[in-house]
Amino acid sequence: MRRPTFFLIFDTDGEGNRTVSVRWGRLALTVLGLGAVTWTSGALAVWLFVARFRDFPEAKFADILFPQRWPAYRASQGDHYIAQADGFVARNDYLSAFAKLRAGVAKSPRNAHGRILLAQFYLASRRPDLAQDVLLAGLPYLQRDRAYLRDLFRFLLDFKEDAKLQAVTDDLLRSPAGTAEDRRLVAYFAATVAFFRGNYDQAEDLIATHRLSETTDGVILQARLDWERGYPDIAVVRLQSHLQHAPDAESIYVQLGQFYRERGDLAALEKNAVQRLALNPLSHAPRLEFLYLHDQRRHSARLGQEIETYLRNFSREPAALLALAEFAANTGRPALATRVNDLARAFNPPIEGPALMVAEAHIVAREYRTALNLIATYTRASPEWAKQFTAVLNGLQTVALHGLGQPDEARLFLDHLLAQPDLRADNLIAVSNRLAAIGVRDQARVLLARAFAADPLNQAALTQLVRLELADRDVDLLPGHLRALMKMRKPSRDVLQAAAAHLGSDLNLFLAPQIELLAALKTALARPPAQKICPSPPRPARPGPAGPRLGTTAANHRAPRPRPPAQARAFNTSASAPSSRSFCARVPTVIRSHSGKPYGFTGRVINPRRCSASNTAPPSPTFTSRKFPRPGTNSSPSAMKPSPSRASPARFSCRTFATNASSSSAATAAAAATPLTLNGCRARCTIAISSAAA
């Protein structure tokens, strides 16, 4: 007898023996079906819980249901946490935002925005080491994200992690993967770090190999290389030539302004500001340039008119008001600073910086008692605000009391300033500069030493500290500071030469490390500030009118200005007006022919060290009309302000030397037929001259 059930079959034979058979197919299907239903129900329950009770409506049911899609679920959950962190930041709930960011980046390592925001949190907490770890950990996932690479490279540049940046860029350049634009970006930062370390040949090789001269950033970097090699005219010409093909490149105007300030060419600086204003009439930066120009020229009437125009146009822009308040503080105009502060207080929430700059403007104007009274008023009116800026206010009071001839009281405020935790090197340098300006050099050195201790990579603080130690003939700590300075990016040759002269005098015969330091200084100074471009045997001077020539002497060398370490804004560079402290005057140099007549030209030269040179006449110049390839800011130092500011960088070849002749075509041809002399040698170059007048 056979009696089947759903899973089993019962058989009974004639003798009464019973056997049981299992329907394995049905059983397996049933188990699988129940498992699928249970799995689906569980996944549905999890999805509903996450979507409803965990506020994650973006969760996809399929990502939870199928195990092979769990990594996608983790990534989407991490992206959701990072989006929540943005909301917490908007509500100023930074603790919750930080927790969400850490969880989000761990679950979604490819989220570039989350990594950058988390790095900024670490920077705000004064942990740049953790910020660097977070950014570098994202490199394997984001090697093709140009925006992320740019932020990572700028961070490493800002914090002077040159060895790490060079290692990263070398690895990426060795990898065959990536588009031409990706490799060009990596090559630009590799060339930039080579420039900062003084490896000019390596930087030029990278510019030529990856055709960086087709980009605005590459043109700026090449111009800075020309400038550092001692060819300021060629640097300016290169930038002006690029403007013919990229007239909207504001960064070119910014770099040209820096060059003009370095040379003390106020007329060219004013023309450059006019061009910037025509390019972007709604920008406050060129108008601020006019203010500094009129102040330096002492054109009071025109300065007043420009200030009124500035306030009419930018009274509702916080960044523009802060820049104007900085101008008022640097130039000692308390009335203007007070006016800007009144406008800043009308914002909701009020802008706090201008209030500090009012007191600083009084100090620069030598109204020390008024500055002290104003600080006392601030402290009484808003104790919490004064507590927030205790370090800045103590620095201002220290300078004011020294100005009034009260060194004992000033020393108390200085001690209180140095006792503050988490001091920023920028503020200490600003206070030190003010003290040095009124002759209080001993305390200025104390502040600089503390700034260097707080930020051992701050080259500005260390350079100024060595200057003051040399001026005061204090050799107690000078050896250690000199060793540290010579390890930094292109230390100032002027400082090294002064140190060599001081240590080499008889006064320091018994200084223990004298021989070691002099040998190190000799090695550092033996590196020419501008490398010989066309090496050739010395030749006798040719007759001609006296005048400066392009050369490689130490007088032509100008190391790039030290860049203050960025904090939470480490990934931004912005154009701002120059500091009013000084426009360093330079004697402009010109290129002269063998006959002694200067060439008038505006063009560009690439890679002069590759041209061959001899004492024989060069080949006849080739007259062509050539278009250059289309090759995209800088912050001024801020004095005793609650937030810092920083700048962005950009071969000189005889293969292409294009000029726009400023005279007639006949004069142009005559000038071109005359051999070109660069650095005392005759370059075998091809000169391409356009017929357009400069």
XYZ file of C-alpha atoms in Angstrom:
694
model
C 0.000 0.000 0.000
C 1.446 3.410 -1.017
C 0.487 6.577 0.874
C 2.295 9.704 -0.366
C 2.549 12.989 1.517
C 4.135 16.262 0.450
C 7.649 15.416 1.653
C 7.410 11.659 2.360
C 6.100 8.503 0.728
C 4.959 5.635 3.003
C 5.022 2.166 1.392
C 3.595 -0.995 3.055
C 4.242 -4.379 1.460
C 2.161 -7.502 1.755
C 3.979 -8.704 4.834
C 3.283 -5.483 6.688
C 6.757 -3.970 6.348
C 6.686 -0.220 6.030
C 9.280 1.925 4.213
C 9.538 5.666 4.110
C 10.955 7.574 1.115
C 11.871 11.267 1.206
C 10.940 13.542 -1.642
C 14.260 15.348 -1.675
C 13.426 17.612 -4.556
C 10.326 18.966 -2.914
C 12.111 19.265 0.413
C 15.016 21.149 -1.133
C 12.707 23.484 -2.996
C 10.697 24.097 0.121
C 13.760 24.820 2.237
C 15.114 27.121 -0.437
C 11.795 28.834 -0.748
C 11.433 29.329 2.981
C 15.014 30.563 3.152
C 14.388 33.011 0.330
C 11.213 34.244 1.985
C 12.986 34.599 5.325
C 15.975 36.344 3.720
C 13.727 38.668 1.765
C 11.605 39.406 4.804
C 14.670 40.125 6.876
C 16.124 42.355 4.140
C 12.799 44.136 3.851
C 12.662 44.648 7.601
C 16.212 46.016 7.609
C 15.475 48.301 4.656
C 12.322 49.664 6.328
C 14.163 50.170 9.596
C 17.053 51.986 7.925
C 14.801 54.080 5.712
C 12.293 55.043 8.388
C 14.083 54.986 11.708
C 17.682 55.684 10.653
C 16.712 58.539 8.354
C 18.341 56.908 5.341
C 15.673 57.066 2.603
C 18.333 56.786 -0.105
C 18.984 53.161 0.905
C 18.209 50.723 -1.894
C 16.430 47.475 -1.104
C 18.484 45.592 -3.706
C 21.716 46.709 -2.025
C 20.566 45.072 1.219
C 19.012 42.002 -0.399
C 21.970 40.816 -2.479
C 25.292 40.235 -0.660
C 27.338 41.135 -3.724
C 25.868 44.623 -3.477
C 26.696 45.174 0.173
C 29.801 47.236 -0.685
C 27.535 49.556 -2.657
C 25.249 49.794 0.372
C 28.200 50.656 2.623
C 29.333 53.337 0.189
C 25.858 54.845 -0.065
C 25.536 54.775 3.716
C 28.877 56.554 4.017
C 27.761 59.156 1.479
C 24.607 59.646 3.535
C 26.613 60.188 6.714
C 28.747 62.772 4.938
C 25.644 64.564 3.694
C 24.349 64.594 7.274
C 27.680 66.046 8.391
C 27.175 68.935 5.959
C 23.863 69.653 7.650
C 25.442 69.578 11.097
C 28.128 72.009 9.921
C 25.444 74.358 8.641
C 23.871 74.249 12.122
C 27.272 74.733 13.829
C 27.042 71.295 15.463
C 30.663 70.451 14.772
C 30.959 67.530 17.207
C 28.144 65.597 15.518
C 29.497 66.562 12.111
C 32.932 65.215 13.015
C 31.480 61.879 14.181
C 29.436 61.494 11.005
C 32.420 62.418 8.846
C 34.669 59.786 10.413
C 32.028 57.082 9.960
C 31.178 58.272 6.455
C 34.756 58.332 5.194
C 35.385 54.869 6.668
C 32.371 53.445 4.804
C 32.788 55.467 1.590
C 36.530 55.930 0.985
C 35.924 57.285 -2.531
C 33.997 60.317 -1.290
C 36.423 63.169 -2.012
C 34.250 65.854 -0.414
C 34.060 63.926 2.859
C 37.810 63.406 2.990
C 38.549 67.060 2.380
C 36.003 68.177 4.966
C 37.394 65.734 7.534
C 40.907 66.996 6.812
C 39.698 70.539 7.414
C 38.306 69.438 10.770
C 41.711 68.032 11.697
C 43.361 71.261 10.572
C 40.979 73.304 12.709
C 42.001 71.057 15.610
C 45.684 71.781 14.837
C 46.362 68.220 13.737
C 47.804 68.581 10.235
C 49.424 65.148 10.612
C 46.000 63.486 10.814
C 44.743 65.644 7.951
C 47.664 64.474 5.833
C 46.968 60.835 6.695
C 43.312 61.201 5.678
C 44.160 62.831 2.367
C 46.928 60.408 1.455
C 44.722 57.425 2.366
C 42.279 58.515 -0.323
C 44.920 58.603 -3.059
C 44.456 54.936 -4.160
C 40.717 55.557 -4.648
C 40.858 59.046 -6.175
C 43.872 59.037 -8.493
C 41.676 60.148 -11.391
C 39.913 62.920 -9.497
C 41.809 66.046 -10.597
C 40.072 68.288 -8.078
C 41.053 65.968 -5.220
C 44.621 65.676 -6.486
C 44.890 69.448 -6.682
C 43.670 69.821 -3.107
C 46.030 67.103 -1.867
C 49.034 68.610 -3.654
C 48.220 72.114 -2.425
C 47.969 70.805 1.114
C 51.397 69.176 0.869
C 52.826 72.373 -0.623
C 51.258 74.575 2.047
C 52.699 72.483 4.852
C 56.080 72.157 3.107
C 55.879 68.380 2.807
C 58.138 68.589 -0.237
C 59.638 65.091 0.078
C 56.204 63.493 0.378
C 54.838 65.534 -2.547
C 57.812 64.633 -4.721
C 57.411 60.930 -3.890
C 53.684 60.994 -4.692
C 54.095 62.857 -7.982
C 56.978 60.610 -9.054
C 54.853 57.503 -8.457
C 51.934 58.947 -10.402
C 54.126 60.049 -13.296
C 55.729 56.598 -13.513
C 52.291 55.001 -13.760
C 51.102 54.665 -17.387
C 47.474 55.105 -16.353
C 45.642 58.403 -16.486
C 44.739 60.936 -19.132
C 47.062 63.603 -20.491
C 45.318 66.221 -18.328
C 45.806 64.101 -15.208
C 49.517 63.717 -15.910
C 49.840 67.410 -16.720
C 48.369 68.334 -13.352
C 50.740 65.953 -11.555
C 53.687 67.278 -13.570
C 52.790 70.871 -12.686
C 52.995 70.190 -8.967
C 56.152 68.115 -9.441
C 57.692 71.112 -11.237
C 56.430 73.437 -8.519
C 58.066 71.484 -5.713
C 61.275 71.293 -7.767
C 61.110 75.086 -8.130
C 60.697 75.587 -4.401
C 63.672 73.326 -3.694
C 65.815 75.251 -6.193
C 65.963 72.418 -8.771
C 65.343 74.738 -11.712
C 66.588 72.320 -14.384
C 64.253 69.580 -13.189
C 61.340 72.009 -13.132
C 62.077 73.140 -16.693
C 62.370 69.552 -17.900
C 58.933 68.772 -16.487
C 57.463 71.912 -18.058
C 58.882 70.970 -21.470
C 58.086 67.245 -21.295
C 54.450 67.689 -20.327
C 53.857 70.902 -22.330
C 52.889 72.872 -19.256
C 53.556 76.100 -21.156
C 50.178 75.533 -22.807
C 48.483 76.227 -19.475
C 48.239 79.466 -17.552
C 49.645 77.895 -14.388
C 52.578 76.536 -16.360
C 53.311 79.935 -17.902
C 53.300 81.541 -14.458
C 55.667 78.894 -13.116
C 57.993 79.358 -16.085
C 57.939 83.121 -15.534
C 58.867 82.653 -11.898
C 61.751 80.432 -12.987
C 62.947 83.179 -15.336
C 62.682 85.678 -12.505
C 64.660 83.495 -10.123
C 67.339 82.889 -12.736
C 67.881 86.643 -12.930
C 65.849 87.504 -16.030
C 63.020 89.764 -14.807
C 62.374 91.301 -18.226
C 61.875 87.898 -19.815
C 59.553 86.858 -16.980
C 57.382 89.920 -17.569
C 57.493 89.438 -21.341
C 56.381 85.833 -21.012
C 53.307 86.781 -19.005
C 52.412 89.683 -21.287
C 52.708 87.413 -24.311
C 50.362 84.891 -22.743
C 47.762 87.602 -22.181
C 47.449 87.965 -25.944
C 46.011 84.439 -26.054
C 44.283 84.300 -22.676
C 43.194 87.884 -21.947
C 40.816 86.750 -19.204
C 43.493 84.997 -17.111
C 43.384 87.114 -13.964
C 46.138 85.075 -12.321
C 48.517 86.439 -14.965
C 47.679 89.997 -13.917
C 48.183 89.037 -10.274
C 51.642 87.629 -10.991
C 52.540 90.643 -13.129
C 51.564 92.878 -10.218
C 53.932 90.971 -7.952
C 56.772 91.394 -10.431
C 56.101 95.118 -10.818
C 56.064 95.586 -7.048
C 59.364 93.718 -6.772
C 60.921 96.055 -9.341
C 59.343 99.190 -7.915
C 57.698 99.968 -11.258
C 54.696 101.901 -9.982
C 53.626 103.084 -13.439
C 53.445 99.528 -14.758
C 51.735 98.446 -11.545
C 49.058 101.091 -12.010
C 48.542 100.090 -15.653
C 48.220 96.464 -14.566
C 45.595 97.421 -11.970
C 43.625 99.305 -14.640
C 43.675 96.214 -16.858
C 42.523 94.027 -13.974
C 39.702 96.445 -13.235
C 38.606 96.436 -16.883
C 38.670 92.648 -16.863
C 36.604 92.342 -13.681
C 34.898 95.608 -12.668
C 33.103 93.905 -9.766
C 36.307 92.766 -8.060
C 37.645 94.757 -5.120
C 41.256 93.577 -5.546
C 42.314 96.021 -8.315
C 40.696 98.944 -6.517
C 42.601 97.999 -3.389
C 45.747 98.055 -5.515
C 44.934 101.666 -6.393
C 44.649 102.523 -2.704
C 48.127 101.214 -1.964
C 49.522 103.016 -5.007
C 48.011 106.383 -4.046
C 49.183 105.931 -0.460
C 52.739 105.227 -1.563
C 52.719 108.205 -3.922
C 51.138 110.370 -1.202
C 48.266 111.417 -3.461
C 45.856 112.251 -0.650
C 43.092 113.699 -2.836
C 43.007 110.770 -5.242
C 43.249 108.349 -2.327
C 40.186 109.893 -0.703
C 38.238 109.629 -3.947
C 39.208 105.998 -4.400
C 38.176 105.178 -0.825
C 34.744 106.696 -1.367
C 34.318 104.790 -4.618
C 35.433 101.605 -2.906
C 32.927 102.011 -0.079
C 30.089 102.799 -2.462
C 30.711 99.648 -4.454
C 31.717 97.132 -1.783
C 30.115 98.195 1.491
C 28.044 95.003 1.548
C 30.876 92.568 0.835
C 32.563 91.214 3.995
C 35.769 90.172 2.214
C 36.159 93.599 0.639
C 35.578 95.349 3.971
C 38.170 93.172 5.692
C 40.682 94.022 2.954
C 39.960 97.740 3.361
C 40.313 97.475 7.140
C 43.675 95.787 6.629
C 44.739 98.670 4.395
C 43.686 101.153 7.059
C 45.619 99.250 9.742
C 48.777 98.884 7.664
C 48.835 102.553 6.660
C 47.819 104.003 10.047
C 44.368 105.445 9.227
C 42.211 105.025 12.360
C 39.334 107.086 10.965
C 38.999 104.832 7.944
C 39.319 101.723 10.119
C 36.571 103.019 12.419
C 34.324 103.706 9.446
C 34.849 100.187 8.118
C 34.215 98.746 11.583
C 30.878 100.559 11.768
C 29.856 99.018 8.449
C 31.050 95.581 9.580
C 28.992 95.706 12.770
C 25.821 96.142 10.692
C 26.159 92.591 9.350
C 24.328 89.710 10.980
C 26.390 88.240 12.517
C 28.828 91.151 12.801
C 32.282 90.924 11.221
C 34.778 90.889 14.074
C 38.111 91.536 12.368
C 37.823 95.306 11.697
C 37.471 96.066 15.410
C 40.967 94.726 16.015
C 42.284 96.647 13.047
C 41.004 99.938 14.463
C 43.316 99.480 17.444
C 46.168 98.454 15.180
C 45.635 101.520 12.996
C 46.013 103.729 16.085
C 49.270 101.946 16.933
C 50.665 102.395 13.421
C 49.683 106.061 13.626
C 51.606 106.191 16.968
C 48.429 107.030 18.895
C 49.341 104.541 21.599
C 47.221 105.901 24.429
C 44.119 105.958 22.229
C 44.770 102.353 21.222
C 45.028 101.264 24.862
C 41.823 103.055 25.783
C 40.042 101.460 22.844
C 41.178 97.972 23.855
C 40.009 98.617 27.407
C 36.619 99.665 26.032
C 36.394 96.476 24.012
C 37.225 94.382 27.055
C 34.586 96.021 29.239
C 31.866 95.984 26.600
C 32.344 92.388 25.469
C 34.409 90.186 27.800
C 33.645 87.033 25.823
C 34.788 88.630 22.582
C 37.958 89.929 24.249
C 38.648 86.463 25.659
C 38.378 84.995 22.184
C 41.098 87.353 20.892
C 43.234 87.510 24.021
C 46.463 86.757 22.166
C 45.889 89.501 19.583
C 44.889 92.094 22.169
C 47.896 91.252 24.353
C 50.169 91.735 21.380
C 48.632 95.109 20.566
C 48.931 96.248 24.165
C 52.576 95.135 24.296
C 53.431 97.303 21.289
C 51.428 100.273 22.564
C 53.044 100.220 26.008
C 56.508 100.058 24.487
C 55.545 103.013 22.333
C 54.615 104.935 25.474
C 57.941 104.071 27.100
C 56.550 101.655 29.686
C 58.657 98.507 29.206
C 57.785 96.911 32.550
C 54.038 96.957 31.897
C 54.692 95.828 28.318
C 56.691 92.878 29.598
C 53.720 91.739 31.685
C 51.474 91.663 28.623
C 54.182 89.914 26.617
C 54.483 87.210 29.280
C 50.719 86.830 29.280
C 50.785 86.543 25.491
C 53.460 83.854 25.525
C 51.525 81.909 28.163
C 48.519 81.521 25.838
C 47.965 78.004 24.460
C 47.868 77.288 20.733
C 49.555 80.502 19.667
C 49.614 81.089 15.929
C 52.953 81.876 14.343
C 51.395 84.518 12.053
C 50.213 86.619 14.987
C 53.571 86.338 16.735
C 55.421 87.431 13.597
C 53.116 90.429 13.195
C 53.685 91.561 16.791
C 57.426 91.018 16.378
C 57.495 93.191 13.258
C 55.707 95.996 15.107
C 58.146 95.773 18.012
C 61.169 95.746 15.711
C 59.801 98.804 13.912
C 59.880 100.830 17.151
C 63.305 99.496 18.147
C 62.362 96.828 20.714
C 64.512 94.156 19.115
C 65.125 91.893 22.112
C 61.446 91.154 22.642
C 60.911 90.913 18.891
C 63.459 88.089 18.890
C 61.677 86.381 21.775
C 58.434 86.387 19.787
C 60.132 85.112 16.649
C 61.779 82.300 18.598
C 58.371 81.307 19.973
C 56.848 81.484 16.479
C 59.582 79.194 15.140
C 59.023 76.780 18.031
C 55.279 76.747 17.341
C 55.790 76.210 13.608
C 59.250 74.793 12.807
C 58.536 75.053 9.069
C 57.792 78.784 9.162
C 60.625 80.172 7.054
C 59.496 83.784 7.454
C 59.879 83.625 11.229
C 63.249 81.895 11.088
C 64.650 84.244 8.445
C 63.660 87.338 10.412
C 65.016 85.788 13.619
C 68.418 85.155 12.005
C 68.431 88.722 10.663
C 67.868 90.160 14.115
C 70.472 87.871 15.696
C 73.028 88.978 13.121
C 72.143 92.637 13.606
C 72.479 92.285 17.393
C 75.632 90.117 17.077
C 74.024 87.441 19.253
C 75.654 84.101 18.425
C 74.304 82.005 21.296
C 71.466 80.454 19.299
C 72.550 81.565 15.831
C 74.317 78.279 14.833
C 71.211 76.161 15.360
C 68.987 78.656 13.606
C 71.366 78.893 10.652
C 71.460 75.109 10.267
C 67.662 74.998 10.239
C 67.458 77.878 7.752
C 69.857 76.230 5.284
C 67.609 73.144 5.206
C 64.559 75.154 4.144
C 63.311 76.177 0.729
C 65.853 78.447 -0.943
C 67.004 80.521 2.040
C 67.677 84.184 1.381
C 71.144 84.663 -0.070
C 71.332 88.097 1.544
C 70.890 86.529 4.974
C 73.395 83.755 4.240
C 75.964 86.250 2.963
C 75.504 88.404 6.047
C 75.903 85.327 8.247
C 79.080 84.289 6.425
C 80.549 87.781 6.834
C 79.649 87.881 10.516
C 80.927 84.396 11.367
C 84.094 84.967 9.378
C 85.087 87.997 11.430
C 87.713 87.891 14.183
C 84.987 88.403 16.784
C 83.912 84.779 16.344
C 87.276 83.056 16.240
C 86.474 81.105 19.381
C 82.932 80.129 18.366
C 82.961 76.310 18.440
C 80.922 75.608 15.280
C 82.501 78.475 13.279
C 84.413 76.272 10.807
C 81.471 73.928 10.291
C 79.029 76.785 9.712
C 81.337 78.647 7.353
C 81.803 75.486 5.283
C 78.034 74.937 5.123
C 77.447 78.578 4.192
C 80.125 78.381 1.503
C 78.407 75.323 0.026
C 75.005 77.007 0.086
C 76.303 80.226 -1.448
C 78.279 78.331 -4.088
C 75.006 77.442 -5.777
C 74.526 80.237 -8.293
C 71.307 82.184 -7.901
C 70.834 81.990 -11.650
C 72.408 79.153 -13.538
C 74.640 79.912 -16.504
C 72.415 79.619 -19.496
C 74.872 79.594 -22.391
C 78.260 78.614 -20.963
C 81.091 79.989 -23.050
C 84.635 81.295 -22.532
C 84.844 84.822 -21.141
C 85.048 87.494 -23.780
C 86.155 91.099 -23.605
C 83.557 93.715 -22.937
C 82.035 95.228 -26.042
C 81.684 98.950 -26.463
C 78.305 100.385 -25.867
C 76.319 102.537 -23.488
C 76.482 101.524 -19.885
C 73.491 99.772 -18.523
C 72.417 96.701 -16.612
C 72.595 93.391 -18.418
C 70.970 90.074 -17.823
C 73.277 88.133 -15.541
C 73.494 85.611 -12.782
C 74.974 87.683 -9.984
C 73.699 87.483 -6.441
C 72.194 90.939 -6.811
C 69.781 89.588 -9.381
C 68.715 86.650 -7.228
C 65.423 86.933 -5.441
C 64.185 84.001 -3.415
C 60.413 83.565 -3.401
C 58.647 85.089 -0.457
C 58.041 82.636 2.352
C 54.491 81.375 2.582
C 52.748 81.197 5.919
C 51.308 77.809 6.853
C 47.640 77.568 6.059
C 45.157 76.375 8.613
C 41.577 75.370 7.886
C 41.656 77.214 4.525
C 44.563 75.125 3.318
C 42.906 74.282 0.017
C 42.204 77.801 -1.217
C 44.322 80.457 -2.836
C 42.877 83.867 -3.477
C 44.087 87.123 -4.925
C 44.344 90.000 -2.519
C 46.010 93.355 -2.390
C 49.627 93.718 -1.451
C 50.844 94.722 1.948
C 51.659 98.394 2.160
C 54.918 97.838 3.987
C 57.115 98.381 0.980
C 57.448 97.931 -2.705
C 61.021 96.687 -2.980
C 62.687 98.816 -5.634
C 64.655 96.953 -8.249
C 66.759 98.229 -11.133
C 65.103 96.956 -14.309
C 67.341 94.957 -16.616
C 67.275 94.898 -20.397
C 68.543 92.619 -23.104
C 71.238 94.295 -25.159
C 72.752 93.442 -28.507
C 76.471 93.330 -29.196
C 76.287 96.905 -30.366
C 75.026 97.898 -26.945
C 71.563 98.934 -28.149
C 68.719 97.491 -26.077
C 66.079 95.374 -27.705
C 62.534 96.611 -27.230
C 60.372 93.546 -27.178
C 57.518 91.795 -25.533
C 57.590 88.101 -26.186
C 58.560 84.864 -24.563
C 61.629 82.697 -24.406
C 61.704 79.016 -23.559
C 64.651 76.976 -22.282
C 67.784 79.056 -22.971
C 70.048 76.475 -21.381
C 69.351 74.149 -24.277
C 70.639 76.519 -26.896
C 74.190 75.885 -27.970
C 76.640 78.760 -27.732
C 79.987 79.532 -29.234
C 82.012 82.513 -30.213
C 80.970 82.113 -33.823
C 78.119 84.096 -35.226
C 74.673 82.517 -34.851
C 72.677 81.465 -37.876
C 70.496 84.012 -39.546
C 67.243 84.568 -37.703
C 64.106 83.059 -39.121
C 61.253 85.516 -39.458
C 57.987 83.813 -38.822
C 54.601 84.602 -37.437
C 53.877 82.156 -34.662
C 51.001 81.861 -32.288
C 51.753 80.554 -28.877
C 49.735 77.698 -27.416
C 46.907 78.556 -25.184
C 48.222 77.854 -21.947
C 44.801 79.586 -14.504
C 46.548 84.064 -6.688
C 48.433 85.428 -4.041
C 47.733 86.639 -0.620
C 49.312 89.458 1.142
C 50.648 89.136 4.656
C 48.195 90.152 7.299
C 49.271 92.029 10.395
C 47.856 90.837 13.719
C 44.512 89.582 12.431
C 42.457 86.650 13.663
C 42.738 84.720 10.394
C 45.670 83.981 8.097
C 46.019 84.355 4.386
C 48.694 82.313 1.143
C 49.812 82.110 -2.949
C 49.941 79.961 -5.951
C 53.057 79.346 -8.167
C 53.467 78.883 -12.222
C 62.456 76.862 -19.863
C 63.720 79.265 -21.263
C 64.472 78.041 -24.723
C 66.091 79.549 -27.658
C 63.938 77.332 -29.780
C 61.238 79.990 -29.854
C 61.908 83.633 -29.153
C 58.880 85.594 -30.309
C 58.880 89.350 -30.073
C 56.561 92.173 -30.799
C 58.803 94.918 -32.064
C 58.114 98.312 -30.625
C 59.672 100.112 -33.590
C 59.310 99.979 -37.361
C 59.735 96.752 -39.292
C 63.076 97.955 -40.681
C 64.389 98.629 -37.198
C 63.020 95.277 -36.112
C 64.866 93.445 -38.868
C 68.067 95.303 -38.034
C 67.754 94.413 -34.374
C 67.005 90.777 -35.185
C 70.031 90.570 -37.463
C 72.214 91.610 -34.521
C 73.408 88.618 -32.466
C 71.658 88.318 -29.104
C 73.860 88.365 -26.010
C 72.606 86.510 -22.941
C 74.810 86.489 -19.869
C 77.972 87.276 -21.826
C 77.588 84.548 -24.412
C 76.166 84.513 -27.921
C 73.128 82.280 -28.171
C 72.448 80.284 -31.300
C 68.752 80.887 -31.353
C 65.932 81.116 -33.820
C 64.143 84.391 -33.403
C 60.542 84.609 -34.466
C 59.402 88.178 -34.754
C 55.842 89.196 -35.310
C 55.036 92.372 -37.124
C 52.604 93.551 -34.480
C 53.721 96.640 -32.569
C 54.063 96.259 -28.811
